[in-house]
Each structure stands twice: as C-alpha cells, then as structure tokens.
Short mmCIF file of C-alpha atoms in Angstrom, two decimals:
data_model
loop_
_atom_site.label_atom_id
_atom_site.label_comp_id
_atom_site.label_asym_id
_atom_site.label_seq_id
_atom_site.Cartn_x
_atom_site.Cartn_y
_atom_site.Cartn_z
CA MET A 1 0.03 -0.06 -0.04
CA VAL A 2 1.66 3.24 -1.33
CA GLU A 3 -0.06 6.50 0.15
CA PHE A 4 0.67 9.95 -0.72
CA TRP A 5 0.06 12.57 1.50
CA ALA A 6 1.43 16.21 2.78
CA THR A 7 1.99 17.58 6.10
CA TRP A 8 -0.06 20.44 5.25
CA CYS A 9 -3.23 18.46 4.32
CA GLY A 10 -5.91 18.47 7.01
CA PRO A 11 -7.65 15.42 5.55
CA CYS A 12 -4.18 13.41 5.11
CA ALA A 13 -3.44 14.15 8.91
CA GLU A 14 -6.88 12.80 9.94
CA SER A 15 -6.72 9.69 7.84
CA ILE A 16 -3.44 8.62 9.14
CA PRO A 17 -4.58 6.90 12.50
CA HIS A 18 -6.90 4.67 10.21
CA LEU A 19 -4.01 3.42 8.29
CA THR A 20 -2.02 2.70 11.08
CA GLU A 21 -5.16 0.60 12.07
CA LEU A 22 -5.16 -1.30 9.00
CA ALA A 23 -1.42 -1.78 8.81
CA ARG A 24 -1.91 -3.59 12.10
CA ALA A 25 -4.63 -5.58 10.61
CA HIS A 26 -2.66 -6.46 7.29
CA LYS A 27 0.48 -7.47 8.96
CA ASP A 28 1.41 -9.05 5.58
CA VAL A 29 1.12 -5.85 3.61
CA ARG A 30 3.79 -3.11 3.36
CA PHE A 31 2.29 0.18 4.20
CA ILE A 32 4.23 3.22 3.13
CA GLY A 33 3.09 6.73 3.18
CA ILE A 34 5.12 9.30 0.69
CA SER A 35 5.16 12.82 1.62
CA ILE A 36 4.69 14.85 -1.54
CA LEU A 37 3.98 18.60 -2.73
CA GLU A 38 6.27 19.81 0.16
CA GLU A 39 7.75 23.16 0.17
CA ASN A 40 9.62 22.12 3.25
CA ASP A 41 12.56 19.94 3.44
CA LYS A 42 12.63 16.62 5.14
CA LYS A 43 13.00 17.88 8.47
CA HIS A 44 9.85 19.45 8.60
CA VAL A 45 8.28 15.78 7.63
CA GLN A 46 10.11 14.04 10.65
CA GLU A 47 8.88 16.66 12.63
CA PHE A 48 5.43 15.94 11.45
CA VAL A 49 6.16 12.06 12.20
CA ALA A 50 7.36 12.32 15.59
CA ALA A 51 4.45 14.31 16.62
CA MET A 52 2.16 11.63 15.60
CA GLY A 53 4.05 9.13 17.25
CA ASP A 54 1.94 5.42 17.26
CA LYS A 55 -0.87 7.43 15.70
CA MET A 56 1.65 7.04 12.44
CA ASN A 57 2.94 3.62 13.17
CA TYR A 58 4.05 2.55 9.43
CA THR A 59 6.90 3.52 7.02
CA VAL A 60 6.82 6.88 5.87
CA GLY A 61 8.94 8.30 2.96
CA TYR A 62 10.25 11.47 1.37
CA PRO A 63 11.28 11.66 -2.02
CA GLY A 64 13.28 14.57 -1.73
CA ASN A 65 11.63 16.87 -3.63
CA LYS A 66 8.31 18.64 -4.29
CA ASP A 67 7.42 16.96 -7.78
CA GLY A 68 9.07 13.88 -8.27
CA MET A 69 6.82 11.07 -6.92
CA ALA A 70 3.78 13.43 -7.32
CA GLN A 71 4.19 13.24 -11.21
CA THR A 72 5.47 9.39 -11.63
CA TRP A 73 2.85 8.33 -9.73
CA MET A 74 -0.02 10.82 -8.87
CA THR A 75 -0.04 12.59 -12.59
CA ALA A 76 0.45 9.33 -14.25
CA ALA A 77 -2.87 7.88 -12.39
CA ARG A 78 -4.45 11.29 -13.18
CA GLN A 79 -5.03 11.85 -9.27
CA ARG A 80 -5.36 15.46 -8.14
CA GLY A 81 -6.21 15.31 -4.68
CA ILE A 82 -4.32 13.86 -1.30
CA PRO A 83 -4.48 11.59 0.47
CA THR A 84 -4.51 9.06 -2.16
CA ALA A 85 -3.77 5.17 -1.56
CA PHE A 86 -2.43 2.78 -4.05
CA LEU A 87 -2.61 -0.94 -3.65
CA VAL A 88 0.40 -2.99 -5.63
CA GLN A 89 0.36 -6.70 -5.94
CA ARG A 90 3.46 -8.19 -7.40
CA GLY A 91 4.25 -5.05 -9.55
CA ARG A 92 0.73 -4.45 -10.72
CA VAL A 93 -1.63 -1.23 -9.57
CA VAL A 94 -4.71 -3.20 -8.24
CA TRP A 95 -6.74 -0.59 -6.59
CA ILE A 96 -6.74 3.44 -6.31
CA GLY A 97 -8.74 5.39 -3.71
CA HIS A 98 -8.78 7.44 -0.88
CA PRO A 99 -7.85 5.73 2.19
CA VAL A 100 -11.08 5.73 4.19
CA ALA A 101 -12.26 3.40 1.36
CA LEU A 102 -9.12 0.92 1.80
CA GLY A 103 -10.64 -1.42 4.14
CA LYS A 104 -12.53 -3.42 1.75
CA PRO A 105 -10.19 -3.71 -0.64
CA LEU A 106 -7.61 -4.95 1.26
CA GLU A 107 -9.73 -7.75 2.88
CA ARG A 108 -10.77 -8.82 -0.96
CA LEU A 109 -7.06 -9.23 -1.98
CA ALA A 110 -6.36 -11.31 0.98
CA GLN A 111 -9.16 -13.33 0.18
CA GLY A 112 -7.97 -13.75 -3.39
CA THR A 113 -11.90 -11.95 -4.43
CA LEU A 114 -10.59 -8.70 -5.49
CA ASP A 115 -12.01 -8.27 -9.05
CA VAL A 116 -8.86 -6.35 -10.53
CA ASP A 117 -10.72 -5.82 -14.04
CA ALA A 118 -13.93 -4.57 -12.46
CA GLU A 119 -11.86 -2.02 -10.19
CA LEU A 120 -10.33 -0.93 -13.63
CA LYS A 121 -13.60 -0.35 -14.91
CA LYS A 122 -15.06 1.54 -11.95
CA PHE A 123 -11.73 3.48 -12.00
CA GLU A 124 -12.15 4.34 -15.62
CA ALA A 125 -15.72 5.43 -15.09
CA LYS A 126 -14.54 7.79 -12.31
CA LEU A 127 -12.26 9.46 -14.76
CA ARG A 128 -14.84 9.80 -17.14
CA ALA A 129 -16.97 11.73 -14.74
CA GLU A 130 -14.17 14.13 -13.51
CA ASP A 131 -13.62 14.50 -17.43
CA GLU A 132 -16.85 15.55 -18.01
CA ALA A 133 -16.79 17.79 -14.50
CA ALA A 134 -14.02 19.66 -15.93
CA ALA A 135 -15.90 20.49 -19.11
CA ARG A 136 -18.75 21.89 -17.19
CA MET A 137 -16.28 24.20 -14.75
CA ALA A 138 -14.37 25.27 -18.19
CA ALA A 139 -17.94 25.96 -19.80
CA VAL A 140 -18.61 28.01 -16.71
CA ALA A 141 -15.43 29.54 -16.87
CA GLU A 142 -16.55 30.82 -20.30
CA CYS A 143 -19.47 32.32 -19.08
CA GLU A 144 -17.58 34.11 -16.21
CA ARG A 145 -15.50 35.46 -19.15
CA LEU A 146 -18.41 36.52 -21.18
CA PHE A 147 -20.24 38.25 -18.41
CA ASP A 148 -17.11 40.16 -17.29
CA ALA A 149 -16.54 41.28 -20.81
CA GLY A 150 -19.79 42.98 -20.63
CA GLU A 151 -21.77 40.26 -22.61
CA ARG A 152 -23.87 39.50 -20.03
CA ALA A 153 -27.25 38.26 -21.83
CA ALA A 154 -24.99 35.98 -23.75
CA ALA A 155 -23.15 34.81 -20.41
CA LYS A 156 -26.63 33.86 -18.71
CA ALA A 157 -28.12 32.53 -21.90
CA ALA A 158 -25.06 29.79 -21.45
CA LEU A 159 -25.16 29.44 -18.14
CA ALA A 160 -28.81 28.66 -18.08
CA LYS A 161 -27.96 25.70 -21.00
CA ILE A 162 -25.22 24.43 -18.48
CA GLU A 163 -27.69 24.10 -15.76
CA GLU A 164 -30.24 21.86 -17.54
CA THR A 165 -28.66 19.06 -15.70
CA PRO A 166 -28.13 18.49 -12.06
CA GLU A 167 -24.29 18.43 -11.95
CA GLY A 168 -24.62 21.53 -14.19
CA ARG A 169 -26.66 23.16 -11.92
CA SER A 170 -24.20 22.43 -8.80
CA GLU A 171 -21.31 23.83 -11.00
CA ALA A 172 -23.07 27.19 -11.90
CA GLU A 173 -24.24 28.18 -8.40
CA PRO A 174 -21.38 29.82 -7.35
CA LEU A 175 -21.05 31.73 -10.25
CA ARG A 176 -24.81 32.61 -10.20
CA MET A 177 -24.06 33.89 -6.59
CA VAL A 178 -21.15 36.21 -7.59
CA TRP A 179 -23.61 37.90 -10.35
CA LEU A 180 -26.42 38.25 -8.04
CA CYS A 181 -24.16 39.98 -5.68
CA LEU A 182 -23.09 42.38 -8.53
CA GLU A 183 -26.47 42.79 -9.63
CA GLU A 184 -28.73 42.54 -6.54
CA PRO A 185 -26.80 43.11 -3.36
CA ARG A 186 -29.58 43.41 -1.17
CA VAL A 187 -31.10 40.00 -2.10
CA TRP A 188 -27.49 38.44 -2.32
CA ARG A 189 -27.04 40.01 1.35
CA GLU A 190 -30.31 38.26 2.52
CA LYS A 191 -29.17 34.71 0.85
CA MET A 192 -25.61 34.94 2.63
CA VAL A 193 -27.21 35.54 5.86
CA ALA A 194 -29.65 32.75 5.77
CA ALA A 195 -26.95 30.06 4.33
CA MET A 196 -24.30 31.54 7.32
CA GLU A 197 -27.13 30.99 9.89
CA ALA A 198 -27.46 27.46 8.29
CA SER A 199 -23.52 26.60 8.04
CA THR A 200 -21.77 23.86 9.99
CA GLN A 201 -18.69 24.78 8.32
CA GLU A 202 -17.59 27.88 10.15
CA GLY A 203 -17.89 30.15 7.46
CA SER A 204 -14.64 28.83 5.56
CA GLU A 205 -17.03 28.35 2.14
CA PHE A 206 -18.24 31.94 2.39
CA ALA A 207 -14.63 33.42 3.51
CA LEU A 208 -13.47 31.86 0.06
CA PHE A 209 -16.15 33.87 -1.69
CA VAL A 210 -14.45 37.20 -0.11
CA ALA A 211 -10.67 36.24 -0.79
CA ASN A 212 -12.02 35.52 -4.62
CA ASN A 213 -14.51 38.50 -5.40
CA ALA A 214 -12.46 41.50 -3.42
CA GLY A 215 -11.74 42.92 -6.97
CA ARG A 216 -15.05 43.38 -8.26
CA ALA A 217 -17.29 43.79 -5.34
CA PRO A 218 -15.37 45.51 -2.62
CA ASP A 219 -18.22 46.71 -0.43
CA GLU A 220 -19.97 43.56 -0.26
CA CYS A 221 -16.85 41.43 0.58
CA ARG A 222 -16.47 44.22 3.19
CA TRP A 223 -19.67 43.65 4.74
CA LEU A 224 -19.41 39.56 4.35
CA THR A 225 -15.97 39.66 6.19
CA GLY A 226 -17.45 41.99 8.91
CA GLU A 227 -20.19 39.12 9.45
CA LEU A 228 -17.86 36.39 9.04
CA THR A 229 -15.45 37.36 11.64
CA ALA A 230 -18.29 38.39 13.88
CA ARG A 231 -20.27 34.90 13.55
CA PHE A 232 -16.87 33.18 13.47
CA PRO A 233 -14.17 34.50 15.31
CA ASP A 234 -12.14 31.16 15.98
CA ASN A 235 -11.98 30.34 12.44
CA TRP A 236 -8.20 31.37 11.21
CA TYR A 237 -9.36 31.03 7.81
CA THR A 238 -11.93 33.64 7.75
CA TRP A 239 -9.46 36.00 9.04
CA LEU A 240 -7.03 34.80 6.24
CA CYS A 241 -9.40 35.69 3.98
CA GLY A 242 -10.03 38.86 4.81
CA ALA A 243 -6.42 39.51 4.97
CA ARG A 244 -6.10 38.57 1.55
CA MET A 245 -9.41 40.81 0.77
CA ALA A 246 -7.51 43.61 2.03
CA ARG A 247 -4.73 42.99 0.19
CA VAL A 248 -6.40 43.00 -3.10
CA LEU A 249 -7.70 46.57 -2.12
CA GLY A 250 -4.55 47.71 -1.32
CA GLU A 251 -5.74 48.18 2.44
CA TRP A 252 -1.93 47.09 4.07
CA ASP A 253 -2.93 47.87 7.36
CA ALA A 254 -6.14 46.14 7.68
CA ALA A 255 -4.34 43.13 5.77
CA LEU A 256 -1.96 43.04 8.71
CA ALA A 257 -4.36 43.46 11.08
CA TYR A 258 -6.46 40.44 9.56
CA ALA A 259 -3.35 38.22 9.28
CA GLU A 260 -2.21 39.05 13.04
CA ARG A 261 -6.10 37.93 14.61
CA SER A 262 -5.46 34.77 11.92
CA ARG A 263 -2.27 33.94 13.60
CA GLY A 264 -3.98 34.39 17.27
CA ALA A 265 -6.65 31.92 16.21
CA VAL A 266 -3.75 29.15 15.18
CA LEU A 267 -2.38 29.82 18.00
CA ALA A 268 -5.30 29.50 20.13
CA PHE A 269 -6.34 26.19 18.31
CA GLN A 270 -2.74 24.88 18.84
CA ALA A 271 -2.75 25.55 22.75
CA SER A 272 -6.21 24.11 22.89
CA ASN A 273 -4.96 21.12 20.68
CA PRO A 274 -1.59 19.90 21.30
CA ASP A 275 -2.10 16.70 19.80
CA VAL A 276 -2.93 17.89 16.51
CA PRO A 277 -0.27 18.29 14.00
CA LYS A 278 0.44 21.76 13.54
CA GLY A 279 0.25 21.79 9.53
CA ASN A 280 1.44 24.77 7.44
CA ALA A 281 -0.93 27.24 8.55
CA MET A 282 1.37 29.70 10.21
CA ASP A 283 3.73 29.39 7.21
CA VAL A 284 0.42 30.34 5.07
CA ILE A 285 0.33 33.50 7.25
CA GLU A 286 3.53 34.53 7.33
CA ALA A 287 4.02 34.33 3.38
CA LEU A 288 0.80 36.67 3.00
CA GLU A 289 2.40 39.09 5.39
CA GLU A 290 5.85 39.47 3.75
CA ASP A 291 3.84 39.85 0.62
CA VAL A 292 1.56 42.43 2.15
CA ARG A 293 4.70 44.32 3.64
CA ALA A 294 6.43 44.27 0.26
CA SER A 295 3.62 45.06 -1.68
CA ARG A 296 3.02 48.50 0.57
CA GLY A 297 7.12 49.18 -0.08
CA ARG A 298 6.43 49.46 -3.59
#
C-alpha cells in the first residue's frame, strides 16, 4: 500500500490513524506513506511524523523534492487530490482510492476475491465523470468571462444551458451567487445571512467568496468579512481571507491586522489541541504578511 500525503493536508492527517489500524490488521501488507508536494525540507516531515507518534505507525518516506513522485504516480494515474492510496500486487496497481475506502479492497485482496478488471472499469468510469466535470467547469468559466466582458445576456443564456442537468446546476451555483452579488446586492446579502445561519462549516466556504471577489465587489466583501469574523471569530481561515481581501484592495494596515487575528486563532487552536499536528497554517500567514509588506513598500 503506497499512500500519498502532505504535512499541510488536513484530510491526510485525519486519515493517518486509520491507516495505522489497517497496517496492524494486515501485517502481510507493507504500508508506505510518501510525503509529496512539500515546500519544506525533510526535517519538517520528520517533525510531523514524530508529533504523530503511535498514530502513524508505518513506514514514511520523503522523495527529496516537491514534484518527483507526485508526477510519476499521482499525475500518471490522473489523481489530483491527496490523500490517495495505491494497492500494488506483484508490481501491478490493483486499486486506487481514498484511504478511508481502503479497508474492503484490502480484505478482498487477502481473500483472493478482488476483481481487478471490475475495479479498473470503475476507475475508468470515475475518470470519465471527472472529465465531464472539468468540461462543465470550463464552460462555466467561459460564462464568467463573457459576463465580465460585458456580454451579460450571452453569459446568462450559456449558463442556463449548463444548468439543464443537476450536475450543471451544481457547477453553476457559485457563479450565480457572484452575479447576484453584483446585480442585486441586497438580495445577495439576505441569501448570505440565511446561508451563514444554516452553516456547519465555520464560515470557510463564505470566506473563500471574499478572497475571490474582493476586486469586483469590494463593498459586499467588506460587509461579508465583517459578518464572518463576528459569527466565526475562532476560524483562522476567515481572518486569513479577510487579509487577502484587504491585500487586493491595497489596504495594507487592515491586511496585517487581519493576518494577526488569523495568527491568534491558530495559536489558540494549537494551545487547546496539543496532540493535533500543527500543519502549515502559520507558514501561509507569514507568507501573506511578507507579500503585504513588500507590496506596501513598492
């Protein structure tokens, strides 16, 4: 079992104890976790593994660079997200998927009942579905381009065609919200308030709207940032997106103030959860602060 992960990846950290349990249950299978896409050196990976202790009780490797095995395994298999696990039997990859779903394939492999050809068909169907999703996203991006170029009627007509399928409606929904924000801000605010009140995600999905749309809807993004930081003051990502918004708007002092609040939220979480790996949140905040200071100095 070869699994790809990174120290900065929250879902990867969550799946590590599960992999340890599987490794204990399947002692005839060699479990290897390969850290990829790392900006930091192997010392950072070693520190992460040490902090995990017995929760990460299997072989861990670091290929010595950011892209090597990410290309030869993940990209070659058209896998875009981590964590991802590969089951290899006698030199042949027989299963690829999320570590959470690894238990049953391992059991079938041990029993000799894993139908590799059937697994291949399922994998190919999954890739086709991803290709279709990518095509829909590209079509939505073209609608966004048309709208921003002033061809609003054409953009809306094209998006309506995409929305004729349930999958298309899902892909188009974020852009619909952006357009609503630009054209009917009062209605958009009402929808956002209702969505925030119903949210169980601590505001992160709304914070991303702020980071992505500050340049074209500054007043609405300032309003949304105020709502989010009041409703979800302990979420470091909310403050971080506020800092990103202020950076886009050239409000350097505000950007640094938001970044400082983001840092405080991270430190408070770490103090309350000493057993959780620290990840790279502080690195992200510091990189943003450096960029803000450099931009202010230009």
